[in-house]
Structures are given as structure tokens and as C-alpha cells.
Amino acid sequence: DSGVTQTPKHLITATGQRVTLRCSPRSGDLSVYWYQQSLDQGLQFLIQYYNGEERAKGNILERFSAQQFPDLHSELNLSSLELGDSALYFCASSGREGSYEQYFGPGTRLTVT
Amino acid sequence: GQNIDQPTEMTATEGAIVQINCTYQTSGFNGLFWYQQHAGEAPTFLSYNVLDGLEEKGRFSSFLSRSKGYSYLLLKELQMKDSASYLCAVRDANAGNMLTFGGGTRLMVKP
């Protein structure tokens, strides 16, 4: 158990809908990272937050957004969902800025039908 | 940008040794990581190299050559539970220290 929690574990929704994925980092970790993993793309970095502020952005679509709240939990919002958005979405956290090890949550499996 | 290459699949025998290679190209190298991922589960941290040389941790060792843009993960005394994907990831100081992952190497351990 990494100490990172994600909810829900599974999510099934229809095209065009909007969903919110939630992540709670390890106690004391200030950074939260979001990744998407689909079968044909591998693990893709989406976005990083550090202590409430956006720190780095990867290949995140404009239909997707994220935020980190004062209690350090984070939410990833996915809107206008398409079939190709079906994937595992992982959240990871790490300690102080520069800390090298990222701890991954169990992931949310999103299925868009 | 970054380019990370590792073999797609490898097969090895229980009790044997296997070496998984990773080559990378990056403008601001700031560390290389190896993660293990069982199917449908979260990646788990195995090792971190930022200086040249070998880091040993139990049955797993990781090697780095920065001048060659090359790393390998060495797994000794293979066990059936080692069947998993092994992900090489590079941290880029010129990209906010974000991690870029390779496609992963799926290792199958046979009896």
C-alpha cells in the first residue's frame, strides 16, 4: 500500500459525459501527479500540482482539467468524454519539491461506452 | 523532447538472471527510475540512478551510463512473481522535473 488513495476504482460512463476522479496523496506529500495509461500509449504524464499550484503540464487535453485543494487532495475533471479516453488514470505523489520518488495510487479504470 | 526505448517483451526462466535495457535521449537529464507494474495495478518504485554506476538492492540492480544514455535493470534469481512490466522513466530538469516513461518491457518468467 503506497498510501495514495484514489476514488472511484472503476467508472463506466457514456460519450459526451463529464467525470471527476479524486486523489489523496500520502500524508505530508505536497506534489500530486496525474497519469493516463491506455493499452496503446503506455503511461503518459498529464499534469503536476505542488502545494495547490500547477507546476508542470504534459500531454493533457483541453477537455481535461485538474486542481489541488488546500488539504492537498486533487481532482481530475474529464469532460466531453470520447471512446478514446477509456484508460487507467493514476495519481502519484511525492514529498518536498525535488524529492525523486513518486508513489502511485491504485488507479481509476475509466470505461467510456 | 525525450525518447526512451526499451524492449517490448522478454522471456526468462525461473531462477535465472535477466537484464532489461533502456536507452534514452533527453536535454536535461536529472535521474532515471525503474518501476515494476503488474497488470492492472499501480507502478511500484524499484530503483533510482542519477550518477553513473550500479545500484544494488536485493535481487534487483540498476546501472546507469549518462554518457551513453543507457541504463539496465538486472533481476537475479527470478521468481514467478517477477512476471510483470518494467518501466524505465527519465526525469528532465528542463521540463519541470517531470517523468517521461518508456513503453515498458513485459517480462514473462517460465518454470
PDB file of C-alpha atoms in Angstrom:
ATOM      1  CA  ASP A   1       0.000   0.000   0.000  1.00  0.00           C
ATOM      2  CA  SER A   2       1.606   3.230  -1.221  1.00  0.00           C
ATOM      3  CA  GLY A   3      -0.508   5.499   0.993  1.00  0.00           C
ATOM      4  CA  VAL A   4      -2.019   7.231  -2.047  1.00  0.00           C
ATOM      5  CA  THR A   5      -5.758   6.727  -2.415  1.00  0.00           C
ATOM      6  CA  GLN A   6      -7.910   7.159  -5.487  1.00  0.00           C
ATOM      7  CA  THR A   7     -11.657   7.031  -5.973  1.00  0.00           C
ATOM      8  CA  PRO A   8     -13.585   5.597  -7.626  1.00  0.00           C
ATOM      9  CA  LYS A   9     -11.839   2.358  -8.525  1.00  0.00           C
ATOM     10  CA  HIS A  10     -13.990   1.821 -11.599  1.00  0.00           C
ATOM     11  CA  LEU A  11     -16.118   4.218 -13.606  1.00  0.00           C
ATOM     12  CA  ILE A  12     -18.333   3.458 -16.594  1.00  0.00           C
ATOM     13  CA  THR A  13     -19.937   6.342 -18.437  1.00  0.00           C
ATOM     14  CA  ALA A  14     -21.184   7.358 -21.855  1.00  0.00           C
ATOM     15  CA  THR A  15     -19.615   9.522 -24.530  1.00  0.00           C
ATOM     16  CA  GLY A  16     -20.165  13.229 -24.028  1.00  0.00           C
ATOM     17  CA  GLN A  17     -20.385  12.949 -20.256  1.00  0.00           C
ATOM     18  CA  ARG A  18     -18.198  14.522 -17.588  1.00  0.00           C
ATOM     19  CA  VAL A  19     -16.500  12.733 -14.682  1.00  0.00           C
ATOM     20  CA  THR A  20     -14.334  13.681 -11.716  1.00  0.00           C
ATOM     21  CA  LEU A  21     -11.552  11.488 -10.396  1.00  0.00           C
ATOM     22  CA  ARG A  22     -10.259  12.056  -6.898  1.00  0.00           C
ATOM     23  CA  CYS A  23      -6.823  11.517  -5.357  1.00  0.00           C
ATOM     24  CA  SER A  24      -5.486  11.878  -1.830  1.00  0.00           C
ATOM     25  CA  PRO A  25      -1.690  11.957  -1.625  1.00  0.00           C
ATOM     26  CA  ARG A  26       0.464  10.323   1.040  1.00  0.00           C
ATOM     27  CA  SER A  27       0.457  12.187   4.314  1.00  0.00           C
ATOM     28  CA  GLY A  28       2.937  15.045   4.071  1.00  0.00           C
ATOM     29  CA  ASP A  29       3.434  14.884   0.307  1.00  0.00           C
ATOM     30  CA  LEU A  30       2.958  18.230  -1.415  1.00  0.00           C
ATOM     31  CA  SER A  31       3.146  17.165  -5.068  1.00  0.00           C
ATOM     32  CA  VAL A  32       0.434  15.343  -6.972  1.00  0.00           C
ATOM     33  CA  TYR A  33       0.852  13.987 -10.495  1.00  0.00           C
ATOM     34  CA  TRP A  34      -1.781  12.625 -12.858  1.00  0.00           C
ATOM     35  CA  TYR A  35      -1.037   9.989 -15.498  1.00  0.00           C
ATOM     36  CA  GLN A  36      -3.093   8.278 -18.161  1.00  0.00           C
ATOM     37  CA  GLN A  37      -2.335   4.712 -19.188  1.00  0.00           C
ATOM     38  CA  SER A  38      -4.061   3.212 -22.189  1.00  0.00           C
ATOM     39  CA  LEU A  39      -3.148  -0.011 -23.967  1.00  0.00           C
ATOM     40  CA  ASP A  40      -1.531   1.598 -26.960  1.00  0.00           C
ATOM     41  CA  GLN A  41       0.033   4.650 -25.310  1.00  0.00           C
ATOM     42  CA  GLY A  42       1.822   3.488 -22.187  1.00  0.00           C
ATOM     43  CA  LEU A  43       1.992   5.730 -19.135  1.00  0.00           C
ATOM     44  CA  GLN A  44       1.520   9.373 -20.151  1.00  0.00           C
ATOM     45  CA  PHE A  45       2.109  12.306 -17.815  1.00  0.00           C
ATOM     46  CA  LEU A  46      -0.820  14.719 -17.727  1.00  0.00           C
ATOM     47  CA  ILE A  47      -0.234  17.377 -15.082  1.00  0.00           C
ATOM     48  CA  GLN A  48       1.504  18.123 -11.775  1.00  0.00           C
ATOM     49  CA  TYR A  49       0.428  20.246  -8.825  1.00  0.00           C
ATOM     50  CA  TYR A  50       2.648  21.358  -5.986  1.00  0.00           C
ATOM     51  CA  ASN A  51       1.068  22.732  -2.820  1.00  0.00           C
ATOM     52  CA  GLY A  52      -2.007  23.923  -4.683  1.00  0.00           C
ATOM     53  CA  GLU A  53      -0.311  25.387  -7.733  1.00  0.00           C
ATOM     54  CA  GLU A  54       0.092  23.929 -11.200  1.00  0.00           C
ATOM     55  CA  ARG A  55       3.762  23.072 -11.655  1.00  0.00           C
ATOM     56  CA  ALA A  56       4.123  21.134 -14.906  1.00  0.00           C
ATOM     57  CA  LYS A  57       1.901  20.182 -17.787  1.00  0.00           C
ATOM     58  CA  GLY A  58       2.247  17.208 -20.114  1.00  0.00           C
ATOM     59  CA  ASN A  59       0.012  15.982 -22.899  1.00  0.00           C
ATOM     60  CA  ILE A  60      -3.227  16.987 -21.244  1.00  0.00           C
ATOM     61  CA  LEU A  61      -6.204  17.676 -23.492  1.00  0.00           C
ATOM     62  CA  GLU A  62      -8.137  20.931 -23.194  1.00  0.00           C
ATOM     63  CA  ARG A  63     -11.206  18.861 -22.242  1.00  0.00           C
ATOM     64  CA  PHE A  64      -9.331  17.779 -19.130  1.00  0.00           C
ATOM     65  CA  SER A  65      -8.570  19.930 -16.106  1.00  0.00           C
ATOM     66  CA  ALA A  66      -7.279  19.410 -12.606  1.00  0.00           C
ATOM     67  CA  GLN A  67      -6.884  21.220  -9.336  1.00  0.00           C
ATOM     68  CA  GLN A  68      -5.317  20.684  -5.941  1.00  0.00           C
ATOM     69  CA  PHE A  69      -7.188  21.832  -2.863  1.00  0.00           C
ATOM     70  CA  PRO A  70      -5.856  23.331   0.387  1.00  0.00           C
ATOM     71  CA  ASP A  71      -5.987  19.924   2.061  1.00  0.00           C
ATOM     72  CA  LEU A  72      -3.731  18.729  -0.818  1.00  0.00           C
ATOM     73  CA  HIS A  73      -6.175  16.284  -2.337  1.00  0.00           C
ATOM     74  CA  SER A  74      -6.555  16.634  -6.079  1.00  0.00           C
ATOM     75  CA  GLU A  75      -9.292  16.148  -8.625  1.00  0.00           C
ATOM     76  CA  LEU A  76      -9.014  15.428 -12.340  1.00  0.00           C
ATOM     77  CA  ASN A  77     -12.024  16.515 -14.380  1.00  0.00           C
ATOM     78  CA  LEU A  78     -12.640  14.898 -17.744  1.00  0.00           C
ATOM     79  CA  SER A  79     -15.382  16.368 -19.929  1.00  0.00           C
ATOM     80  CA  SER A  80     -16.967  15.708 -23.326  1.00  0.00           C
ATOM     81  CA  LEU A  81     -15.721  12.156 -22.965  1.00  0.00           C
ATOM     82  CA  GLU A  82     -14.773  10.152 -26.033  1.00  0.00           C
ATOM     83  CA  LEU A  83     -14.286   6.423 -26.504  1.00  0.00           C
ATOM     84  CA  GLY A  84     -10.526   7.000 -26.686  1.00  0.00           C
ATOM     85  CA  ASP A  85     -10.498   8.402 -23.164  1.00  0.00           C
ATOM     86  CA  SER A  86     -11.039   4.895 -21.801  1.00  0.00           C
ATOM     87  CA  ALA A  87      -7.909   4.175 -19.792  1.00  0.00           C
ATOM     88  CA  LEU A  88      -6.417   3.720 -16.354  1.00  0.00           C
ATOM     89  CA  TYR A  89      -5.842   7.055 -14.637  1.00  0.00           C
ATOM     90  CA  PHE A  90      -3.164   7.064 -11.975  1.00  0.00           C
ATOM     91  CA  CYS A  91      -2.370   9.644  -9.389  1.00  0.00           C
ATOM     92  CA  ALA A  92       1.079   9.760  -7.797  1.00  0.00           C
ATOM     93  CA  SER A  93       2.506  11.863  -5.004  1.00  0.00           C
ATOM     94  CA  SER A  94       5.934  12.836  -3.813  1.00  0.00           C
ATOM     95  CA  GLY A  95       7.405  14.760  -0.918  1.00  0.00           C
ATOM     96  CA  ARG A  96       9.177  18.064  -0.896  1.00  0.00           C
ATOM     97  CA  GLU A  97       9.919  19.616  -4.256  1.00  0.00           C
ATOM     98  CA  GLY A  98      12.848  17.753  -5.778  1.00  0.00           C
ATOM     99  CA  SER A  99      12.054  14.525  -3.979  1.00  0.00           C
ATOM    100  CA  TYR A 100      12.736  11.889  -6.534  1.00  0.00           C
ATOM    101  CA  GLU A 101      10.401   9.019  -5.751  1.00  0.00           C
ATOM    102  CA  GLN A 102       6.778   9.086  -6.847  1.00  0.00           C
ATOM    103  CA  TYR A 103       4.279   6.831  -5.087  1.00  0.00           C
ATOM    104  CA  PHE A 104       1.365   5.699  -7.214  1.00  0.00           C
ATOM    105  CA  GLY A 105      -2.225   5.200  -6.198  1.00  0.00           C
ATOM    106  CA  PRO A 106      -4.220   2.114  -7.278  1.00  0.00           C
ATOM    107  CA  GLY A 107      -5.735   3.949 -10.244  1.00  0.00           C
ATOM    108  CA  THR A 108      -9.207   4.575 -11.594  1.00  0.00           C
ATOM    109  CA  ARG A 109     -10.295   2.492 -14.558  1.00  0.00           C
ATOM    110  CA  LEU A 110     -12.489   4.625 -16.800  1.00  0.00           C
ATOM    111  CA  THR A 111     -14.607   2.967 -19.467  1.00  0.00           C
ATOM    112  CA  VAL A 112     -16.420   5.217 -21.932  1.00  0.00           C
ATOM    113  CA  THR A 113     -19.183   3.467 -23.874  1.00  0.00           C
TER     114      THR A 113
ATOM    115  CA  GLY B   1      11.656  16.304 -26.005  1.00  0.00           C
ATOM    116  CA  GLN B   2      12.612  12.883 -24.794  1.00  0.00           C
ATOM    117  CA  ASN B   3      12.890   9.494 -26.411  1.00  0.00           C
ATOM    118  CA  ILE B   4      13.016   6.357 -24.269  1.00  0.00           C
ATOM    119  CA  ASP B   5      13.435   2.907 -25.763  1.00  0.00           C
ATOM    120  CA  GLN B   6      13.157  -0.481 -24.117  1.00  0.00           C
ATOM    121  CA  PRO B   7      12.297  -3.937 -25.482  1.00  0.00           C
ATOM    122  CA  THR B   8       8.596  -4.710 -25.642  1.00  0.00           C
ATOM    123  CA  GLU B   9       8.766  -8.254 -24.303  1.00  0.00           C
ATOM    124  CA  MET B  10      11.252 -10.638 -22.730  1.00  0.00           C
ATOM    125  CA  THR B  11      11.023 -14.221 -21.517  1.00  0.00           C
ATOM    126  CA  ALA B  12      13.235 -15.864 -18.898  1.00  0.00           C
ATOM    127  CA  THR B  13      13.334 -18.995 -16.768  1.00  0.00           C
ATOM    128  CA  GLU B  14      12.676 -19.191 -13.052  1.00  0.00           C
ATOM    129  CA  GLY B  15      15.947 -18.990 -11.107  1.00  0.00           C
ATOM    130  CA  ALA B  16      17.813 -17.320 -13.964  1.00  0.00           C
ATOM    131  CA  ILE B  17      19.136 -13.760 -14.435  1.00  0.00           C
ATOM    132  CA  VAL B  18      17.621 -11.275 -16.867  1.00  0.00           C
ATOM    133  CA  GLN B  19      18.804  -7.835 -17.978  1.00  0.00           C
ATOM    134  CA  ILE B  20      16.313  -5.264 -19.253  1.00  0.00           C
ATOM    135  CA  ASN B  21      17.891  -2.423 -21.209  1.00  0.00           C
ATOM    136  CA  CYS B  22      16.743   1.162 -21.586  1.00  0.00           C
ATOM    137  CA  THR B  23      18.190   3.876 -23.794  1.00  0.00           C
ATOM    138  CA  TYR B  24      17.171   7.493 -23.613  1.00  0.00           C
ATOM    139  CA  GLN B  25      17.724  10.898 -25.150  1.00  0.00           C
ATOM    140  CA  THR B  26      16.981  13.954 -23.067  1.00  0.00           C
ATOM    141  CA  SER B  27      18.135  17.556 -22.882  1.00  0.00           C
ATOM    142  CA  GLY B  28      18.199  17.946 -19.098  1.00  0.00           C
ATOM    143  CA  PHE B  29      18.802  14.528 -17.566  1.00  0.00           C
ATOM    144  CA  ASN B  30      18.100  14.545 -13.841  1.00  0.00           C
ATOM    145  CA  GLY B  31      17.682  10.924 -12.878  1.00  0.00           C
ATOM    146  CA  LEU B  32      16.443   7.591 -14.180  1.00  0.00           C
ATOM    147  CA  PHE B  33      13.882   5.409 -12.471  1.00  0.00           C
ATOM    148  CA  TRP B  34      12.748   1.819 -12.784  1.00  0.00           C
ATOM    149  CA  TYR B  35       9.217   0.824 -11.810  1.00  0.00           C
ATOM    150  CA  GLN B  36       7.531  -2.583 -11.714  1.00  0.00           C
ATOM    151  CA  GLN B  37       3.909  -2.847 -12.766  1.00  0.00           C
ATOM    152  CA  HIS B  38       1.726  -5.933 -12.579  1.00  0.00           C
ATOM    153  CA  ALA B  39      -1.195  -5.961 -14.992  1.00  0.00           C
ATOM    154  CA  GLY B  40      -3.979  -3.612 -13.897  1.00  0.00           C
ATOM    155  CA  GLU B  41      -2.071  -2.470 -10.827  1.00  0.00           C
ATOM    156  CA  ALA B  42      -0.130   0.646  -9.869  1.00  0.00           C
ATOM    157  CA  PRO B  43       3.556   1.007 -10.737  1.00  0.00           C
ATOM    158  CA  THR B  44       5.817   0.438  -7.751  1.00  0.00           C
ATOM    159  CA  PHE B  45       9.228   2.055  -7.363  1.00  0.00           C
ATOM    160  CA  LEU B  46      12.257  -0.222  -7.797  1.00  0.00           C
ATOM    161  CA  SER B  47      15.328   1.972  -8.222  1.00  0.00           C
ATOM    162  CA  TYR B  48      16.751   5.397  -8.928  1.00  0.00           C
ATOM    163  CA  ASN B  49      20.053   6.315 -10.592  1.00  0.00           C
ATOM    164  CA  VAL B  50      21.399   9.815 -11.089  1.00  0.00           C
ATOM    165  CA  LEU B  51      25.151   9.096 -11.107  1.00  0.00           C
ATOM    166  CA  ASP B  52      26.997   6.581 -13.260  1.00  0.00           C
ATOM    167  CA  GLY B  53      27.360   3.125 -11.846  1.00  0.00           C
ATOM    168  CA  LEU B  54      25.499   0.248 -10.309  1.00  0.00           C
ATOM    169  CA  GLU B  55      22.903   0.460  -7.538  1.00  0.00           C
ATOM    170  CA  GLU B  56      22.119  -2.850  -5.879  1.00  0.00           C
ATOM    171  CA  LYS B  57      19.014  -3.595  -3.875  1.00  0.00           C
ATOM    172  CA  GLY B  58      18.484  -7.248  -3.041  1.00  0.00           C
ATOM    173  CA  ARG B  59      17.753  -9.308  -6.151  1.00  0.00           C
ATOM    174  CA  PHE B  60      17.414  -6.145  -8.259  1.00  0.00           C
ATOM    175  CA  SER B  61      20.251  -3.932  -9.512  1.00  0.00           C
ATOM    176  CA  SER B  62      20.193  -0.925 -11.805  1.00  0.00           C
ATOM    177  CA  PHE B  63      23.047   0.518 -13.841  1.00  0.00           C
ATOM    178  CA  LEU B  64      23.428   3.933 -15.461  1.00  0.00           C
ATOM    179  CA  SER B  65      25.805   5.388 -18.028  1.00  0.00           C
ATOM    180  CA  ARG B  66      24.945   9.044 -18.624  1.00  0.00           C
ATOM    181  CA  SER B  67      27.463   9.455 -21.446  1.00  0.00           C
ATOM    182  CA  LYS B  68      25.834   6.604 -23.360  1.00  0.00           C
ATOM    183  CA  GLY B  69      22.246   7.453 -22.404  1.00  0.00           C
ATOM    184  CA  TYR B  70      21.883   3.874 -21.227  1.00  0.00           C
ATOM    185  CA  SER B  71      20.552   2.007 -18.235  1.00  0.00           C
ATOM    186  CA  TYR B  72      19.715  -1.562 -17.408  1.00  0.00           C
ATOM    187  CA  LEU B  73      17.742  -3.341 -14.727  1.00  0.00           C
ATOM    188  CA  LEU B  74      19.182  -6.677 -13.625  1.00  0.00           C
ATOM    189  CA  LEU B  75      16.924  -9.211 -11.949  1.00  0.00           C
ATOM    190  CA  LYS B  76      18.599 -12.198 -10.288  1.00  0.00           C
ATOM    191  CA  GLU B  77      17.170 -15.494  -9.032  1.00  0.00           C
ATOM    192  CA  LEU B  78      13.990 -14.918 -10.980  1.00  0.00           C
ATOM    193  CA  GLN B  79      10.720 -15.889  -9.356  1.00  0.00           C
ATOM    194  CA  MET B  80       7.347 -16.438 -10.988  1.00  0.00           C
ATOM    195  CA  LYS B  81       6.032 -13.327  -9.210  1.00  0.00           C
ATOM    196  CA  ASP B  82       8.580 -11.246 -11.132  1.00  0.00           C
ATOM    197  CA  SER B  83       6.386 -11.638 -14.220  1.00  0.00           C
ATOM    198  CA  ALA B  84       5.319  -8.034 -14.776  1.00  0.00           C
ATOM    199  CA  SER B  85       6.033  -4.955 -16.867  1.00  0.00           C
ATOM    200  CA  TYR B  86       9.166  -2.991 -16.061  1.00  0.00           C
ATOM    201  CA  LEU B  87       9.019   0.716 -16.817  1.00  0.00           C
ATOM    202  CA  CYS B  88      12.045   2.914 -17.398  1.00  0.00           C
ATOM    203  CA  ALA B  89      11.413   6.622 -16.692  1.00  0.00           C
ATOM    204  CA  VAL B  90      13.618   9.672 -17.085  1.00  0.00           C
ATOM    205  CA  ARG B  91      13.341  12.935 -15.183  1.00  0.00           C
ATOM    206  CA  ASP B  92      14.052  16.091 -17.169  1.00  0.00           C
ATOM    207  CA  ALA B  93      15.221  19.198 -15.309  1.00  0.00           C
ATOM    208  CA  ASN B  94      14.336  21.282 -18.363  1.00  0.00           C
ATOM    209  CA  ALA B  95      10.718  20.117 -18.141  1.00  0.00           C
ATOM    210  CA  GLY B  96       9.885  20.842 -14.538  1.00  0.00           C
ATOM    211  CA  ASN B  97      11.435  17.545 -13.418  1.00  0.00           C
ATOM    212  CA  MET B  98       8.508  15.659 -14.841  1.00  0.00           C
ATOM    213  CA  LEU B  99       8.927  11.937 -15.510  1.00  0.00           C
ATOM    214  CA  THR B 100       8.692  10.536 -19.009  1.00  0.00           C
ATOM    215  CA  PHE B 101       8.061   6.811 -19.140  1.00  0.00           C
ATOM    216  CA  GLY B 102       9.153   4.317 -21.742  1.00  0.00           C
ATOM    217  CA  GLY B 103       6.604   1.895 -23.130  1.00  0.00           C
ATOM    218  CA  GLY B 104       7.617  -0.779 -20.639  1.00  0.00           C
ATOM    219  CA  THR B 105       9.080  -4.261 -21.010  1.00  0.00           C
ATOM    220  CA  ARG B 106       6.732  -7.131 -20.324  1.00  0.00           C
ATOM    221  CA  LEU B 107       8.721  -9.911 -18.651  1.00  0.00           C
ATOM    222  CA  MET B 108       7.365 -13.441 -18.595  1.00  0.00           C
ATOM    223  CA  VAL B 109       9.036 -15.850 -16.180  1.00  0.00           C
ATOM    224  CA  LYS B 110       8.552 -19.501 -17.075  1.00  0.00           C
ATOM    225  CA  PRO B 111       9.053 -22.512 -14.792  1.00  0.00           C
TER     226      PRO B 111
END
